[in-house]
XYZ file of N, CA and C in Angstrom:
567
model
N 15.901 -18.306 4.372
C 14.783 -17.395 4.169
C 13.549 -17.933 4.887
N 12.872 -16.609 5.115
C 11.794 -17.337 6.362
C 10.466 -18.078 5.024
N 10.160 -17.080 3.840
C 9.419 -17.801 3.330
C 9.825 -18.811 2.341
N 11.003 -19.179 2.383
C 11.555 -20.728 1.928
C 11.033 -21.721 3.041
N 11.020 -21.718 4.462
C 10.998 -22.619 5.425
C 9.502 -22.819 5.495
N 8.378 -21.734 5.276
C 7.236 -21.744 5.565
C 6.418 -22.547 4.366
N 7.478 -22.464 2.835
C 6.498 -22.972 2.023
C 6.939 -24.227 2.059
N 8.196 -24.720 2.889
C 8.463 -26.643 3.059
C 7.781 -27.090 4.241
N 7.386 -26.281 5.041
C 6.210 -26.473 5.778
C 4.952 -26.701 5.684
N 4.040 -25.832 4.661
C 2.959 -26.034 4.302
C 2.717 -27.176 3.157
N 3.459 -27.189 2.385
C 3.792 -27.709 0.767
C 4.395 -29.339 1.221
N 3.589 -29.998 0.910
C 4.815 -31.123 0.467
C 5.503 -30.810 -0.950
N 6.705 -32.216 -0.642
C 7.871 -31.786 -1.754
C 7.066 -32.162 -2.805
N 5.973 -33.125 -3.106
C 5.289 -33.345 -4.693
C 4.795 -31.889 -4.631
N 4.196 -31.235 -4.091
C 3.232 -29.781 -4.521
C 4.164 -28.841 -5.562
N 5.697 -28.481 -4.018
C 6.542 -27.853 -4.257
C 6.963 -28.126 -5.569
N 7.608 -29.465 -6.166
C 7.581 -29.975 -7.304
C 7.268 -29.582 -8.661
N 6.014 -29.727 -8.422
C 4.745 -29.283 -9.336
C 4.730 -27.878 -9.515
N 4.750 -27.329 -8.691
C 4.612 -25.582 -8.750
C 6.293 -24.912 -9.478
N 7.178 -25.593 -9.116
C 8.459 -24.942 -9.307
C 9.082 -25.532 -11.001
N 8.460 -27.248 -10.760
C 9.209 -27.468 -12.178
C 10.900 -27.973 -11.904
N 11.304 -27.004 -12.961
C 12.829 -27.518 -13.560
C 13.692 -26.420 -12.059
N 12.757 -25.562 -12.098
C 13.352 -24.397 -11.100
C 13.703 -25.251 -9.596
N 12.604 -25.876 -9.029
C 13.217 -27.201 -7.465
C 14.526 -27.229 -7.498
N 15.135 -27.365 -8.153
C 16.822 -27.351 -7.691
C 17.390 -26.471 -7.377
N 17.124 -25.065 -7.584
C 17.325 -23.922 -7.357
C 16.802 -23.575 -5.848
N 15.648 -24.138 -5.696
C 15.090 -23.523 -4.473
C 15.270 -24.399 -3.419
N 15.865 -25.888 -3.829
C 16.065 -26.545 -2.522
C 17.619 -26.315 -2.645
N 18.489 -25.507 -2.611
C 19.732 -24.839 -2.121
C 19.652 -24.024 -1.123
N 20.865 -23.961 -0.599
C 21.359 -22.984 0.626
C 20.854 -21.891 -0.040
N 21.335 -21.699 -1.066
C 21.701 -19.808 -1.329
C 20.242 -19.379 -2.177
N 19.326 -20.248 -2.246
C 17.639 -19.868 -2.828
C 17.480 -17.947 -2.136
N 17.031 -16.827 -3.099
C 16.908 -15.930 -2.810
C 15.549 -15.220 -3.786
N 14.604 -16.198 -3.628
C 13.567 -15.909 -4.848
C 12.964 -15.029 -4.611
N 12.467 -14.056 -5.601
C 11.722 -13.180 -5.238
C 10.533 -13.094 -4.832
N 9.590 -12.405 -4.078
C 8.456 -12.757 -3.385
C 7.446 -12.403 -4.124
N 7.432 -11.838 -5.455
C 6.380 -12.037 -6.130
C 6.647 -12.862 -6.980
N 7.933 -13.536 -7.585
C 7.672 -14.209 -8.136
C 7.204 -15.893 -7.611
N 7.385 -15.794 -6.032
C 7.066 -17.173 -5.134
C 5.190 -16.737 -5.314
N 4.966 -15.625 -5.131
C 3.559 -15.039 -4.911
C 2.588 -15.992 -6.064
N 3.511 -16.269 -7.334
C 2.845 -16.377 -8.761
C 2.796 -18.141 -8.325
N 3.533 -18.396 -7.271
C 3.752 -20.302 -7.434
C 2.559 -20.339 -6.122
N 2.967 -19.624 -5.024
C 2.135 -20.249 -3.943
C 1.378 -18.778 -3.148
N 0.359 -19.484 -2.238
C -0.659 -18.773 -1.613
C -0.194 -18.116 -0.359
N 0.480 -16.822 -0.656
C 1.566 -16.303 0.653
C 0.292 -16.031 1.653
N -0.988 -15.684 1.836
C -1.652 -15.396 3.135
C -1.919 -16.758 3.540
N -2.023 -17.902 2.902
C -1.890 -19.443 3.248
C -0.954 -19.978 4.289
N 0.507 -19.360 3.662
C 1.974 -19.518 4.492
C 1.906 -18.503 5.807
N 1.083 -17.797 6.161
C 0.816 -17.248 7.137
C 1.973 -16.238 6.916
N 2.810 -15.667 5.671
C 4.211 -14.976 5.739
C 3.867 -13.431 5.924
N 4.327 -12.768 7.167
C 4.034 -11.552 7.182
C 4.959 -10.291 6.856
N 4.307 -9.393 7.101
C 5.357 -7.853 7.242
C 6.900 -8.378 7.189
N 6.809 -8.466 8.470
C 7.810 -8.606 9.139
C 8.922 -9.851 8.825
N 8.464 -10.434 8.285
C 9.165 -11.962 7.979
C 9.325 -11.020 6.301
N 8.801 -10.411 6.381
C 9.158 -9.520 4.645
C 10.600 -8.929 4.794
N 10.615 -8.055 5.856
C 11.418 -7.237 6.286
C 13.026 -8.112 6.780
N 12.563 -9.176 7.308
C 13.782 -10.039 7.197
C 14.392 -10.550 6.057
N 13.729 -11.579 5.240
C 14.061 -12.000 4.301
C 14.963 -10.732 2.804
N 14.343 -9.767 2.827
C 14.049 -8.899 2.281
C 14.716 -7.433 2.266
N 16.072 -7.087 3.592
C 16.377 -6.096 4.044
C 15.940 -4.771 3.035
N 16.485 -5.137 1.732
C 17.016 -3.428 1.343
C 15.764 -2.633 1.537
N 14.302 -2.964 1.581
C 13.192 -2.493 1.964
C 12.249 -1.917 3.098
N 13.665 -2.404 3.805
C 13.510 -1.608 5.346
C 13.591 0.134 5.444
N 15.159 -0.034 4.365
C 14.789 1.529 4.047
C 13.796 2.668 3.649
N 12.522 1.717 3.078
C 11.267 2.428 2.150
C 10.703 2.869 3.059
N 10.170 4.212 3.203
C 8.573 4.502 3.858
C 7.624 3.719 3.935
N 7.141 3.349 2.680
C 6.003 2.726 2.341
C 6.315 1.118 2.128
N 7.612 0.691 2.813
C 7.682 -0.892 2.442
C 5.905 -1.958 2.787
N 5.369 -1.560 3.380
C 4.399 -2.318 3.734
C 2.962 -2.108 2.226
N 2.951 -1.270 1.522
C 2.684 -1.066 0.333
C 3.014 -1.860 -0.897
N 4.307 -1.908 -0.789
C 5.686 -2.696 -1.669
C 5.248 -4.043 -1.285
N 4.795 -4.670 -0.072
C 4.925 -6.118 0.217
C 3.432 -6.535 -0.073
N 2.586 -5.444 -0.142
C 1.480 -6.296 -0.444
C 0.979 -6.217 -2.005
N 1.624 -5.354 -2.761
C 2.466 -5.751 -4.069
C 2.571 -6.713 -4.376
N 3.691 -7.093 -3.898
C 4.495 -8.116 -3.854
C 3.812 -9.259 -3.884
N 3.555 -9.771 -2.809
C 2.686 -10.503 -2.353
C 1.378 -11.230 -3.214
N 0.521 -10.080 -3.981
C -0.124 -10.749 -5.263
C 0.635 -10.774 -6.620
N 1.861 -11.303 -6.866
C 2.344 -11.568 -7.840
C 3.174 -10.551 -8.909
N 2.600 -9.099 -8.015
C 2.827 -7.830 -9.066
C 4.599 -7.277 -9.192
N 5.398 -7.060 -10.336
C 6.161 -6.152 -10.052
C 5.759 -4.841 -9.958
N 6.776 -3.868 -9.995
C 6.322 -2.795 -10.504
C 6.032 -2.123 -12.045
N 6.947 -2.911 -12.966
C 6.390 -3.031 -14.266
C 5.503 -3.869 -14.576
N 4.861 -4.854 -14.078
C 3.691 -5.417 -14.063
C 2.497 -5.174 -13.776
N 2.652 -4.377 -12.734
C 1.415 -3.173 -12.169
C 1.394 -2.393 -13.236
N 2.275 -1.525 -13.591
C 2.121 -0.433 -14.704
C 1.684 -0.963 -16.013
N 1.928 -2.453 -16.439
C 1.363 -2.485 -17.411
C -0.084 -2.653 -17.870
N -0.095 -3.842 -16.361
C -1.599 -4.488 -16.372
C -2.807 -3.130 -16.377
N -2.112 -1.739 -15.528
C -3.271 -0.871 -15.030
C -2.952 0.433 -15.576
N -2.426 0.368 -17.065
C -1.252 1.566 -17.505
C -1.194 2.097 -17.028
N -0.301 2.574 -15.996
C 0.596 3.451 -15.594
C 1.214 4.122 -15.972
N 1.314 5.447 -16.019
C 2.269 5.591 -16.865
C 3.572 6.606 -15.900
N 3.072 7.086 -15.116
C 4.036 7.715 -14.692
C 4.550 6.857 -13.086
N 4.816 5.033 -13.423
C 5.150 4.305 -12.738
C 6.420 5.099 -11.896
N 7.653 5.341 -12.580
C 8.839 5.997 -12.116
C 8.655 7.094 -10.952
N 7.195 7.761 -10.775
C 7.007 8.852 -9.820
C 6.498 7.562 -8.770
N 5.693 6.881 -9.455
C 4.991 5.899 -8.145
C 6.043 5.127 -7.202
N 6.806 4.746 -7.928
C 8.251 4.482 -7.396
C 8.813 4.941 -6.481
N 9.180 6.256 -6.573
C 10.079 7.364 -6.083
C 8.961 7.315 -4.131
N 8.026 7.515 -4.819
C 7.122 7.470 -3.547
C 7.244 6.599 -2.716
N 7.065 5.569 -2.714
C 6.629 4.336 -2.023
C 8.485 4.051 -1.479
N 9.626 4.793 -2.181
C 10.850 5.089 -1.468
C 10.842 6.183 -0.464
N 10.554 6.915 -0.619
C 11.095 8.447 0.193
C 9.404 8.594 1.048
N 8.215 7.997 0.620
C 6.984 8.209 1.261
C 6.157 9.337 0.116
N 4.753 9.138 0.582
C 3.575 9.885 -0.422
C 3.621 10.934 -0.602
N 3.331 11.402 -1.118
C 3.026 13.215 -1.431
C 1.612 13.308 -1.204
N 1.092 13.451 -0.182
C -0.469 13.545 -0.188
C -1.027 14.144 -1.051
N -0.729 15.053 -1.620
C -1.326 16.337 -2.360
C -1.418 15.800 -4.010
N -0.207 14.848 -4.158
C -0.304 14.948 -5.688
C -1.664 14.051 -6.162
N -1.349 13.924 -7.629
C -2.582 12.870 -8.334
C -1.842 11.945 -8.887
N -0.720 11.439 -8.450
C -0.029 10.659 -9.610
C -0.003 9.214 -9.119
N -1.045 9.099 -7.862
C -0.662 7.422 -7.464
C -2.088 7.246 -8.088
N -2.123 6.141 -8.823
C -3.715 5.401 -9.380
C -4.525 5.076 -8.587
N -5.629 4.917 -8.725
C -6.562 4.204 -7.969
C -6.215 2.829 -8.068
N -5.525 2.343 -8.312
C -5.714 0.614 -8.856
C -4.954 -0.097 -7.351
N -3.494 1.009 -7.156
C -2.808 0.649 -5.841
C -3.509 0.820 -4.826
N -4.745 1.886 -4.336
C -5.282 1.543 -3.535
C -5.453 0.658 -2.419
N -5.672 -0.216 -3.137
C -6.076 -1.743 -2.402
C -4.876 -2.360 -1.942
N -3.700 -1.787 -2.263
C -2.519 -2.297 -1.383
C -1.978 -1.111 -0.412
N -2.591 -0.311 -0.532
C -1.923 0.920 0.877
C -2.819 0.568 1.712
N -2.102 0.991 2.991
C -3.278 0.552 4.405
C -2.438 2.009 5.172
N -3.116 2.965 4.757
C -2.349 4.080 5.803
C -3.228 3.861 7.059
N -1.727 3.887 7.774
C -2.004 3.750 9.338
C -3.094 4.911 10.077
N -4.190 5.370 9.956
C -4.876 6.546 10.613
C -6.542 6.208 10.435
N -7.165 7.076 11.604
C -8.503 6.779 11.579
C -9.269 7.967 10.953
N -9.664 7.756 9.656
C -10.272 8.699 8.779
C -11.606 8.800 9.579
N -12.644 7.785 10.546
C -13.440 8.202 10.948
C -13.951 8.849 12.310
N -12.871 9.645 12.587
C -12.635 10.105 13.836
C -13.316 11.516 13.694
N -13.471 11.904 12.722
C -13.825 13.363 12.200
C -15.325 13.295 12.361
N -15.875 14.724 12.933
C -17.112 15.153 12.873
C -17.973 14.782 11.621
N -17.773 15.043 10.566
C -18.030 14.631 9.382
C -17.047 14.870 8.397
N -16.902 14.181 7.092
C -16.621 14.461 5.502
C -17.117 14.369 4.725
N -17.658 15.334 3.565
C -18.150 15.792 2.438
C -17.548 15.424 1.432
N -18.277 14.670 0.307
C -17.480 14.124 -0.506
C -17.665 14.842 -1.749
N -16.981 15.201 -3.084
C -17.036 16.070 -3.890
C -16.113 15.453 -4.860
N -17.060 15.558 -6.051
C -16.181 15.189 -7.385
C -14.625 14.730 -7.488
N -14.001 16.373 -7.215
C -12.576 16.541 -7.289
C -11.782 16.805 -6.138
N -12.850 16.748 -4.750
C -12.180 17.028 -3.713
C -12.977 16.817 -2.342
N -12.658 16.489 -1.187
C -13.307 16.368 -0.027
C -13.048 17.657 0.777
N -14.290 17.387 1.807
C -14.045 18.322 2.925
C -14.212 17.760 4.702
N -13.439 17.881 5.244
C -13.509 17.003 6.080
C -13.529 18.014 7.880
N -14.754 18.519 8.800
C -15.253 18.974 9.677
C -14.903 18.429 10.733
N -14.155 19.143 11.903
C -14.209 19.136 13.064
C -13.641 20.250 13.536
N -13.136 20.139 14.859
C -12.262 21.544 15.743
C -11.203 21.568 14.884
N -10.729 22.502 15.228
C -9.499 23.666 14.686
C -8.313 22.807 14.512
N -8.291 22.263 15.802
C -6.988 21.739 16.291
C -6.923 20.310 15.819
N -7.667 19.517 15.517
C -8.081 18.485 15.181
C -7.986 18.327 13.585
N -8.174 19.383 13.100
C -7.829 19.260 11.571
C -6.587 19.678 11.187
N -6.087 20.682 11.801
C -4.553 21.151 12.022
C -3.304 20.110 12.250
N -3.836 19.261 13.140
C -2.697 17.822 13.703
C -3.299 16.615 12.257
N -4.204 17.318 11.853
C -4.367 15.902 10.216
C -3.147 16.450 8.875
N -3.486 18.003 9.351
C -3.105 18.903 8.132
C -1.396 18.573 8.366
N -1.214 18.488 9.275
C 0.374 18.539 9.357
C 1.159 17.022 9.694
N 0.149 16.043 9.931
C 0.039 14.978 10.161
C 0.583 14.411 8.333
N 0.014 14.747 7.419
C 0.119 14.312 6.402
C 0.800 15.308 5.169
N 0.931 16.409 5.993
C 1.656 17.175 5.120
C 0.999 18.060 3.909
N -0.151 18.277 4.313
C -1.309 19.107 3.441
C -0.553 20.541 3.058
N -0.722 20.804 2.065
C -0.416 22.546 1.634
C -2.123 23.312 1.899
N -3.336 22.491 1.650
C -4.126 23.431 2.264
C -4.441 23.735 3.651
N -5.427 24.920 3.850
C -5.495 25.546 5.174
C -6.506 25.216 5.718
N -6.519 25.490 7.146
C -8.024 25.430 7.729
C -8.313 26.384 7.749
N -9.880 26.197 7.563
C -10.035 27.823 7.301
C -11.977 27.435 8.221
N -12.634 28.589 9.039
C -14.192 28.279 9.514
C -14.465 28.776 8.059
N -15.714 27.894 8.028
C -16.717 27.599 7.695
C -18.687 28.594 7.742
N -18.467 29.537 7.577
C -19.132 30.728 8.091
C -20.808 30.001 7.969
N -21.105 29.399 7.110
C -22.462 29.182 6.657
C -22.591 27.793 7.516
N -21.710 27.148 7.691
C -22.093 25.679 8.791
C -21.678 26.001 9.940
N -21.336 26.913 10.240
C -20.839 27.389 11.510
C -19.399 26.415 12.371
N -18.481 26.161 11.158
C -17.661 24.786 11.537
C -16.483 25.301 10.973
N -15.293 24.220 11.609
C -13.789 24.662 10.837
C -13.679 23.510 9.934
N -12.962 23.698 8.758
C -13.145 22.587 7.671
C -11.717 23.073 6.976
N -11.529 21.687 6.294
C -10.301 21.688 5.707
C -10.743 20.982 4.540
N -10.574 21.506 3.099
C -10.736 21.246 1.732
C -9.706 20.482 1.570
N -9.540 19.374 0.522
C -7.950 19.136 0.018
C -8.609 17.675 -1.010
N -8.215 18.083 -1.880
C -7.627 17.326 -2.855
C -6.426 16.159 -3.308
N -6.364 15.583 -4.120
C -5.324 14.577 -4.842
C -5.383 13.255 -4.287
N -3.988 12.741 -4.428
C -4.365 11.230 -3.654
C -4.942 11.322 -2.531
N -4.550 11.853 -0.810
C -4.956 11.937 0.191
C -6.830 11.614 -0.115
N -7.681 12.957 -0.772
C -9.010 12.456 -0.698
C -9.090 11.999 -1.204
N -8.845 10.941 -2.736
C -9.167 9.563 -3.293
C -9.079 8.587 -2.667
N -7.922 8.697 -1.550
C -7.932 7.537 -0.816
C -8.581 7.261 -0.143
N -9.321 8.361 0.681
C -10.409 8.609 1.587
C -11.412 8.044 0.713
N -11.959 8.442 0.093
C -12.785 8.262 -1.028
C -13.010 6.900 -1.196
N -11.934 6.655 -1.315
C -12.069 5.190 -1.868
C -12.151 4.253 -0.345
N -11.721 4.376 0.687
C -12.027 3.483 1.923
C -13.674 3.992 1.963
N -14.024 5.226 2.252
C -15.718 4.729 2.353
C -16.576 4.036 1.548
N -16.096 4.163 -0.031
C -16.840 3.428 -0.944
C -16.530 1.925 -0.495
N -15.577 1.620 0.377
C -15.066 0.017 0.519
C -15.690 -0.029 1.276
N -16.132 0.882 2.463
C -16.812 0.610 3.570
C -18.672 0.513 3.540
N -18.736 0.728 2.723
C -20.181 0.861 2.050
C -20.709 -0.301 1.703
């Protein structure tokens, strides 16, 4: 495993020791297959320099996920997925699940704010003329075509529709998609 080799690299064997306990015998074997949050809870994985990709090795069945890069940075701070749900009640963990397998539902409300901070969707939210931010929903201004390749880009059920009083084409939409938005400008702030 790549992050077995990286933490006998960084770690001397007293650290390793110390951190593992009675468990060291287990992990200095051939067949060590620990899980990466539970290594997450012993050692400092952005320390070990262990990435994505060294995830994706060690790690196969997660290649299959949409959202494996979500899952690893999970992972990564110590969290399962019943650990997340408990620490941040969750409750409808089993849908959050399903997602982060098959990919998001932009539209719904059922991913928390708490995961946030571990999605990094790949796209430039500030490419847009402007976005309007609103209680329960954003609105986000530019050309036609430009909101159309977002709308279908992410799989929106709402429409573009002009804008008669700003003289603009705008696309309304709701659920996770604008919380998430939402929530990168408040980070960016």
């Amino acid at each position: 495993m790549i992050i077995k080799d990286k933490i006998l690299s960084k770690y001397t064997s007293e650290e390793i020791e110390k951190r593992l306990g009675i468990k060291k015998y287990n992990f200095y074997k051939n067949s060590f297959r620990g899980t990466l949050n539970y290594l997450a809870e012993l050692f400092d994985i952005d320390y070990l320099d262990y990435t994505f990709n060294d995830f994706l090795i060690d790690y196969p069945r997660y290649q299959a996920y949409k959202e494996a890069d979500t899952i690893f940075n999970l992972l990564k701070k110590g969290y399962t997925y019943r650990s997340f749900a408990l620490k941040y009640n969750v409750v409808a963990m089993s849908h959050v699940q399903k997602q982060l397998k098959t990919g998001f539902i932009y539209n719904t409300s059922s991913i928390p704010w708490e995961l946030f901070e571990f999605i990094n969707l790949k796209y430039d939210f500030n490419k847009f003329r402007r976005i309007e931010y609103y209680k329960n929903h954003i609105e986000i201004y530019d050309d036609k075509e430009v909101l159309e390749e977002f709308r279908e880009h992410f799989n929106l059920r709402e429409k573009v529709y002009f804008e008669k009083y700003k003289n603009s084409w705008h696309l309304a939409t709701k659920g996770f998609l604008a919380d998430y938005i939402k929530y990168i400008n408040k980070k960016l702030q």
